[in-house]
Structure formats: C-alpha cells, structure tokens
Amino acid sequence: MYSRQEASQIRQQFYTRLGQYMAPILSASGERQNWLNYKTGIRHIYIRMDTPNRGASIGFTLAHPDRAIRLEQFEKFSQVKALLQSAAEVLPEPVELNWTWERETFNETGQAISRIYEALPGKSVLNQNDWPDLISFFKPRLITLDQFWNDVKFQFET
C-alpha cells in the first residue's frame, strides 16, 4: 500500500514516461501536440485519461453545466459515431476499439457529465510492470481521438 504522496509520485513518473513516449508523434493536423493536456479548443469538451489505482480509461468528457447543451453535444457525437470508429484506420497497427457511450453519468465530484470512453480493467498505474500495457492502451486511443477530433471539431464550434 502506498501513501498518497508515494502514489502521486508514481503517477507523475508514469505520465512523464507516457509524455516522453508520445512527444515525437505529431497531431492529425501535423503539429506538435501536448498529448497529456490535450486542448480540444471547445469549452467543456475534454479528452481525459484516468488512472485510478486499478484500471485506466480514456475518452471524451462533456461537462457543460447546462444539461440541454451537454446532451446536444452528446447527440452531435452520436451522429458522427462511425467516424470515431474509422479514425483508428490511421494507426499503423490495427487496434480493436470498443467505446462506451454514457449519455448521463456523474464524475467523482458529483458533477453531471456525458462520456465516450474506453476502459482497460485490471492494470494499475502503481505497478510499473503494467506501464507497457497502459502505454499500449493509451497511445493508439490518443491518436484515434486526435484524428477524430481533427475531423469533427468544426461541428462543435459555435
């Protein structure tokens, strides 16, 4: 069992390693990308990676405080669902993607959100032996989300 501070340091080491691994990869628009702090350019729409003590997840989080607007954004994502699946075609190696679509859920602070994500159960960011699996999980999904977002973000600009 790790103290909070130790767990925080291990997570920081993991994300530093992941950032170094992703740094040479250019975004779909051909520019350098801060993969760990991905800016969608649309307020309340985020690409999030999460690594609780067990498991990992990555995907879009829609956090607009106005429920109607958030659900409208979710509906826009639903309309381009096929593009999300096909965005993985840019990957050099095929990866099976199984996105989970949550129209309404709550984050850890109780805020109502919508999510489109994929999860990797059974791996722990606190176990360095799991890091290769976690990096192999995050990398193709980050690239896929970036490609997808590059193709559809104009639909979310107001």
Coordinates of N, CA and C in Angstrom, one line a residue:
M1 N 0.8 -1.2 0.0 CA 0.0 0.0 0.0 C 0.9 1.2 0.0
Y2 N 0.5 2.2 -0.8 CA 1.3 3.4 -0.9 C 0.6 4.5 -0.2
S3 N 1.4 5.5 0.3 CA 0.9 6.7 0.8 C 0.4 7.5 -0.3
R4 N -0.5 8.5 0.0 CA -0.9 9.4 -1.1 C 0.2 10.0 -1.9
Q5 N 1.2 10.5 -1.1 CA 2.3 11.2 -1.7 C 3.1 10.2 -2.6
E6 N 3.3 9.0 -2.2 CA 4.0 8.0 -3.0 C 3.2 7.6 -4.3
A7 N 1.9 7.4 -4.1 CA 1.1 7.1 -5.3 C 1.1 8.3 -6.2
S8 N 1.1 9.5 -5.8 CA 1.1 10.7 -6.6 C 2.4 10.8 -7.4
Q9 N 3.5 10.4 -6.7 CA 4.8 10.4 -7.4 C 4.9 9.4 -8.5
I10 N 4.4 8.2 -8.2 CA 4.4 7.1 -9.2 C 3.5 7.5 -10.4
R11 N 2.4 8.1 -10.1 CA 1.5 8.6 -11.3 C 2.3 9.6 -12.1
Q12 N 2.9 10.5 -11.4 CA 3.7 11.6 -12.1 C 4.8 11.0 -12.9
Q13 N 5.5 10.0 -12.4 CA 6.5 9.3 -13.2 C 5.9 8.6 -14.4
F14 N 4.7 8.0 -14.2 CA 4.1 7.3 -15.4 C 3.7 8.3 -16.4
Y15 N 3.1 9.4 -16.1 CA 2.7 10.4 -17.1 C 3.9 11.1 -17.7
T16 N 5.0 11.2 -17.0 CA 6.2 11.8 -17.6 C 6.7 10.8 -18.7
R17 N 6.7 9.5 -18.3 CA 7.1 8.5 -19.3 C 6.2 8.4 -20.5
L18 N 4.9 8.5 -20.3 CA 3.9 8.5 -21.4 C 4.1 9.7 -22.3
G19 N 4.3 10.9 -21.6 CA 4.5 12.1 -22.4 C 5.8 12.0 -23.2
Q20 N 6.9 11.4 -22.7 CA 8.1 11.3 -23.5 C 7.9 10.3 -24.6
Y21 N 7.1 9.3 -24.4 CA 6.8 8.3 -25.5 C 6.0 9.0 -26.6
M22 N 5.0 9.8 -26.2 CA 4.1 10.4 -27.2 C 4.7 11.7 -27.9
A23 N 5.7 12.3 -27.2 CA 6.2 13.6 -27.7 C 6.6 13.7 -29.2
P24 N 7.3 12.6 -29.8 CA 7.6 12.7 -31.2 C 6.5 12.6 -32.2
I25 N 5.3 12.2 -31.7 CA 4.2 12.0 -32.6 C 3.4 13.3 -32.8
L26 N 3.3 13.6 -34.1 CA 2.6 14.8 -34.4 C 1.1 14.6 -34.4
S27 N 0.3 15.6 -34.2 CA -1.1 15.5 -34.2 C -1.6 15.3 -35.7
A28 N -2.9 15.0 -35.8 CA -3.5 14.8 -37.1 C -3.4 16.0 -38.0
S29 N -3.2 17.2 -37.4 CA -3.1 18.4 -38.2 C -1.6 18.7 -38.6
G30 N -0.7 17.8 -38.1 CA 0.7 17.9 -38.4 C 1.5 18.7 -37.5
E31 N 0.9 19.1 -36.4 CA 1.5 20.0 -35.4 C 1.9 19.2 -34.2
R32 N 2.9 19.8 -33.4 CA 3.2 19.2 -32.1 C 2.0 19.3 -31.2
Q33 N 1.9 18.2 -30.4 CA 0.7 18.2 -29.5 C 1.1 17.9 -28.1
N34 N 0.5 18.5 -27.1 CA 0.7 18.2 -25.7 C -0.3 17.1 -25.4
W35 N 0.1 15.9 -25.6 CA -0.9 14.8 -25.5 C -1.5 14.6 -24.2
L36 N -0.7 15.0 -23.1 CA -1.2 14.7 -21.8 C -2.2 15.8 -21.3
N37 N -2.2 17.0 -22.0 CA -3.1 18.1 -21.7 C -3.7 18.5 -23.0
Y38 N -4.4 17.6 -23.6 CA -5.0 17.8 -24.9 C -6.0 18.9 -24.8
K39 N -5.9 20.0 -25.6 CA -6.8 21.1 -25.7 C -7.7 20.9 -26.9
T40 N -9.0 20.7 -26.7 CA -9.9 20.5 -27.8 C -10.3 21.8 -28.4
G41 N -10.1 22.9 -27.7 CA -10.5 24.2 -28.2 C -12.0 24.6 -28.0
I42 N -12.7 23.6 -27.5 CA -14.1 23.9 -27.2 C -14.3 23.7 -25.7
R43 N -14.9 24.8 -25.1 CA -15.1 24.8 -23.7 C -16.0 23.7 -23.3
H44 N -15.7 23.0 -22.2 CA -16.5 21.9 -21.6 C -16.4 20.6 -22.3
I45 N -15.6 20.5 -23.4 CA -15.3 19.2 -24.0 C -13.8 18.9 -23.8
Y46 N -13.6 17.8 -23.2 CA -12.2 17.4 -22.9 C -11.9 16.0 -23.4
I47 N -10.6 15.8 -23.7 CA -10.1 14.4 -23.8 C -9.4 14.1 -22.5
R48 N -9.9 13.1 -21.8 CA -9.4 12.8 -20.5 C -8.8 11.4 -20.4
M49 N -7.7 11.3 -19.7 CA -7.1 10.0 -19.3 C -7.3 9.9 -17.8
D50 N -7.7 8.7 -17.4 CA -7.8 8.5 -16.0 C -7.1 7.2 -15.6
T51 N -6.4 7.3 -14.5 CA -5.7 6.1 -14.0 C -5.9 6.0 -12.5
P52 N -7.1 5.5 -12.1 CA -7.3 5.2 -10.6 C -6.3 4.1 -10.2
N53 N -6.4 3.7 -9.0 CA -5.5 2.6 -8.5 C -5.6 1.4 -9.4
R54 N -6.8 1.1 -9.8 CA -7.0 -0.1 -10.7 C -7.7 0.3 -11.9
G55 N -7.2 -0.1 -13.1 CA -7.8 0.2 -14.3 C -7.3 1.5 -14.9
A56 N -7.8 1.8 -16.1 CA -7.5 3.0 -16.8 C -8.6 3.3 -17.8
S57 N -8.8 4.6 -18.1 CA -9.8 4.9 -19.2 C -9.3 6.2 -19.9
I58 N -9.8 6.3 -21.1 CA -9.5 7.4 -22.0 C -10.8 7.7 -22.8
G59 N -11.0 9.0 -23.1 CA -12.1 9.3 -24.0 C -12.5 10.8 -23.8
F60 N -13.7 11.1 -24.4 CA -14.2 12.4 -24.3 C -15.1 12.6 -23.0
T61 N -14.9 13.7 -22.4 CA -15.8 14.1 -21.3 C -16.5 15.3 -21.7
L62 N -17.8 15.3 -21.6 CA -18.6 16.5 -21.9 C -19.2 17.0 -20.6
A63 N -18.7 18.2 -20.2 CA -19.0 18.7 -18.9 C -19.7 20.0 -18.8
H64 N -20.5 20.3 -19.9 CA -21.2 21.6 -19.9 C -22.2 21.6 -18.7
P65 N -22.2 22.7 -18.0 CA -23.1 22.7 -16.8 C -24.6 22.8 -17.2
D66 N -24.9 23.3 -18.4 CA -26.3 23.3 -18.9 C -26.6 21.9 -19.5
R67 N -27.5 21.2 -18.9 CA -27.8 19.8 -19.3 C -28.2 19.8 -20.8
A68 N -29.1 20.7 -21.2 CA -29.6 20.7 -22.6 C -28.4 20.8 -23.6
I69 N -27.5 21.7 -23.3 CA -26.4 21.9 -24.2 C -25.5 20.7 -24.2
R70 N -25.2 20.1 -23.0 CA -24.4 18.9 -22.9 C -25.0 17.8 -23.7
L71 N -26.3 17.6 -23.5 CA -27.0 16.5 -24.2 C -27.0 16.7 -25.8
E72 N -27.1 18.0 -26.1 CA -27.0 18.3 -27.6 C -25.6 18.0 -28.1
Q73 N -24.6 18.3 -27.3 CA -23.2 17.9 -27.7 C -23.1 16.4 -27.9
F74 N -23.6 15.7 -26.9 CA -23.6 14.2 -26.9 C -24.3 13.7 -28.2
E75 N -25.4 14.3 -28.5 CA -26.1 13.9 -29.7 C -25.3 14.2 -31.0
K76 N -24.5 15.3 -31.0 CA -23.7 15.5 -32.2 C -22.6 14.5 -32.3
F77 N -22.0 14.0 -31.1 CA -21.1 13.0 -31.1 C -21.7 11.7 -31.7
S78 N -22.9 11.4 -31.2 CA -23.6 10.2 -31.7 C -23.8 10.2 -33.2
Q79 N -24.1 11.3 -33.8 CA -24.3 11.4 -35.2 C -23.0 11.1 -36.0
V80 N -21.8 11.3 -35.4 CA -20.6 11.0 -36.1 C -19.8 9.8 -35.5
K81 N -20.6 8.9 -34.9 CA -20.1 7.7 -34.2 C -19.2 6.9 -35.2
A82 N -19.7 6.7 -36.4 CA -18.9 5.9 -37.4 C -17.6 6.5 -37.6
L83 N -17.5 7.8 -37.6 CA -16.1 8.5 -37.8 C -15.2 8.2 -36.7
L84 N -15.7 8.0 -35.5 CA -14.8 7.7 -34.4 C -14.2 6.3 -34.6
Q85 N -15.0 5.4 -35.0 CA -14.5 4.0 -35.3 C -13.5 4.0 -36.5
S86 N -13.8 4.8 -37.5 CA -13.0 4.8 -38.7 C -11.7 5.6 -38.5
A87 N -11.6 6.4 -37.4 CA -10.4 7.2 -37.2 C -9.3 6.4 -36.8
A88 N -9.5 5.2 -36.3 CA -8.4 4.2 -36.0 C -7.7 3.7 -37.2
E89 N -8.3 3.9 -38.4 CA -7.7 3.4 -39.6 C -6.3 4.1 -39.9
V90 N -6.0 5.2 -39.3 CA -4.7 5.9 -39.5 C -3.6 5.2 -38.7
L91 N -4.0 4.3 -37.8 CA -3.0 3.6 -36.9 C -2.2 2.6 -37.8
P92 N -0.9 2.5 -37.5 CA -0.1 1.6 -38.2 C -0.4 0.1 -37.9
E93 N -0.9 -0.1 -36.7 CA -1.3 -1.5 -36.3 C -2.8 -1.4 -35.9
P94 N -3.6 -2.4 -36.4 CA -5.0 -2.4 -36.0 C -5.2 -2.6 -34.5
V95 N -6.1 -1.9 -34.0 CA -6.5 -2.0 -32.6 C -8.0 -2.1 -32.5
E96 N -8.5 -3.0 -31.7 CA -9.9 -3.2 -31.5 C -10.4 -2.1 -30.5
L97 N -11.3 -1.3 -31.0 CA -11.8 -0.2 -30.1 C -13.3 -0.5 -29.8
N98 N -13.6 -0.4 -28.5 CA -15.0 -0.6 -28.0 C -15.3 0.5 -27.1
W99 N -15.8 1.6 -27.7 CA -16.2 2.8 -26.9 C -17.5 2.6 -26.2
T100 N -17.5 3.1 -25.0 CA -18.7 3.1 -24.1 C -19.3 4.5 -24.2
W101 N -20.6 4.5 -24.5 CA -21.3 5.8 -24.6 C -22.2 6.0 -23.4
E102 N -21.9 7.0 -22.6 CA -22.7 7.3 -21.4 C -23.4 8.6 -21.6
R103 N -24.6 8.6 -21.9 CA -25.3 9.9 -22.1 C -25.4 10.8 -20.9
E104 N -25.6 10.2 -19.7 CA -25.6 10.9 -18.5 C -25.0 10.1 -17.4
T105 N -24.0 10.6 -16.7 CA -23.4 10.0 -15.6 C -22.9 11.1 -14.7
F106 N -22.1 10.7 -13.7 CA -21.5 11.7 -12.8 C -20.1 11.5 -12.6
N107 N -19.3 12.5 -12.5 CA -17.9 12.4 -12.2 C -17.6 12.2 -10.7
E108 N -16.3 12.1 -10.3 CA -16.0 11.8 -8.9 C -16.4 12.9 -8.0
T109 N -16.7 14.2 -8.5 CA -17.2 15.2 -7.6 C -18.7 15.4 -7.6
G110 N -19.4 14.5 -8.4 CA -20.8 14.6 -8.4 C -21.4 15.5 -9.5
Q111 N -20.5 16.0 -10.4 CA -21.0 16.8 -11.5 C -21.6 15.9 -12.6
A112 N -22.7 16.3 -13.1 CA -23.3 15.6 -14.2 C -22.5 15.8 -15.5
I113 N -22.2 14.7 -16.1 CA -21.3 14.7 -17.4 C -21.9 13.7 -18.3
S114 N -21.4 13.8 -19.5 CA -21.6 12.7 -20.5 C -20.2 12.2 -20.9
R115 N -20.1 11.0 -21.3 CA -18.8 10.4 -21.6 C -18.8 9.5 -22.8
I116 N -17.7 9.4 -23.5 CA -17.5 8.5 -24.6 C -16.1 8.0 -24.3
Y117 N -15.9 6.8 -23.8 CA -14.6 6.3 -23.4 C -14.4 4.9 -23.6
E118 N -13.2 4.5 -23.4 CA -12.8 3.1 -23.4 C -12.0 2.8 -22.1
A119 N -12.2 1.7 -21.5 CA -11.6 1.3 -20.3 C -10.7 0.1 -20.4
L120 N -9.6 0.1 -19.6 CA -8.7 -1.1 -19.5 C -8.8 -1.5 -18.1
P121 N -9.5 -2.6 -17.8 CA -9.5 -3.1 -16.4 C -8.3 -3.9 -16.0
G122 N -8.1 -4.0 -14.7 CA -7.1 -5.0 -14.2 C -5.6 -4.5 -14.3
K123 N -5.3 -3.3 -14.8 CA -4.0 -2.8 -14.8 C -3.9 -1.7 -13.8
S124 N -2.7 -1.5 -13.2 CA -2.5 -0.5 -12.2 C -1.4 0.4 -12.5
V125 N -1.6 1.7 -12.5 CA -0.5 2.7 -12.8 C 0.5 2.6 -11.6
L126 N 0.1 2.1 -10.5 CA 1.0 1.9 -9.4 C 2.0 0.7 -9.5
N127 N 1.7 -0.1 -10.5 CA 2.6 -1.3 -10.8 C 3.4 -1.0 -12.1
Q128 N 4.7 -0.7 -11.9 CA 5.5 -0.4 -13.1 C 5.5 -1.5 -14.1
N129 N 5.2 -2.7 -13.7 CA 5.2 -3.8 -14.7 C 4.0 -3.7 -15.6
D130 N 2.9 -2.9 -15.2 CA 1.8 -2.7 -16.0 C 1.9 -1.5 -17.0
W131 N 3.0 -0.7 -16.8 CA 3.1 0.5 -17.6 C 3.2 0.2 -19.1
P132 N 3.9 -0.8 -19.6 CA 3.9 -1.0 -21.0 C 2.4 -1.3 -21.6
D133 N 1.6 -2.0 -20.8 CA 0.2 -2.3 -21.2 C -0.6 -1.0 -21.2
L134 N -0.3 -0.1 -20.2 CA -1.1 1.1 -20.1 C -0.7 2.1 -21.3
I135 N 0.6 2.1 -21.5 CA 1.1 3.0 -22.7 C 0.5 2.4 -24.0
S136 N 0.5 1.1 -24.1 CA 0.0 0.5 -25.3 C -1.5 0.7 -25.5
F137 N -2.2 0.9 -24.4 CA -3.6 1.2 -24.3 C -3.8 2.7 -24.7
F138 N -3.1 3.6 -24.1 CA -3.3 5.0 -24.3 C -2.9 5.5 -25.7
K139 N -1.7 5.0 -26.1 CA -1.2 5.6 -27.4 C -2.1 5.5 -28.6
P140 N -2.6 4.3 -29.0 CA -3.5 4.3 -30.2 C -4.8 5.0 -29.9
R141 N -5.3 5.1 -28.7 CA -6.5 5.8 -28.5 C -6.4 7.3 -28.5
L142 N -5.2 7.8 -28.0 CA -5.0 9.2 -28.1 C -4.9 9.6 -29.6
I143 N -4.2 8.8 -30.4 CA -4.0 9.1 -31.8 C -5.4 9.1 -32.5
T144 N -6.2 8.1 -32.2 CA -7.5 8.0 -32.7 C -8.4 9.1 -32.3
L145 N -8.4 9.5 -31.1 CA -9.2 10.6 -30.6 C -8.8 11.9 -31.3
D146 N -7.5 12.1 -31.4 CA -7.0 13.3 -32.1 C -7.4 13.3 -33.6
Q147 N -7.3 12.2 -34.3 CA -7.7 12.1 -35.7 C -9.2 12.4 -35.8
F148 N -10.0 11.8 -34.9 CA -11.4 12.0 -34.9 C -11.8 13.5 -34.7
W149 N -11.1 14.0 -33.6 CA -11.4 15.4 -33.2 C -11.0 16.4 -34.3
N150 N -9.9 16.1 -35.0 CA -9.5 17.0 -36.1 C -10.5 17.0 -37.2
D151 N -11.2 15.9 -37.4 CA -12.2 15.8 -38.5 C -13.6 16.4 -38.1
V152 N -13.9 16.4 -36.8 CA -15.3 16.8 -36.5 C -15.4 18.1 -35.6
K153 N -14.3 18.6 -35.1 CA -14.4 19.7 -34.2 C -15.1 20.9 -34.7
F154 N -15.1 21.2 -36.0 CA -15.8 22.3 -36.6 C -17.3 22.2 -36.3
Q155 N -17.8 21.0 -36.1 CA -19.3 20.8 -35.8 C -19.7 21.3 -34.4
F156 N -18.7 21.5 -33.6 CA -18.9 21.8 -32.2 C -18.6 23.3 -31.9
E157 N -18.1 24.0 -32.9 CA -17.8 25.4 -32.8 C -19.0 26.2 -32.9
T158 N -19.2 27.2 -32.1 CA -20.5 28.0 -32.1 C -20.2 29.4 -32.6

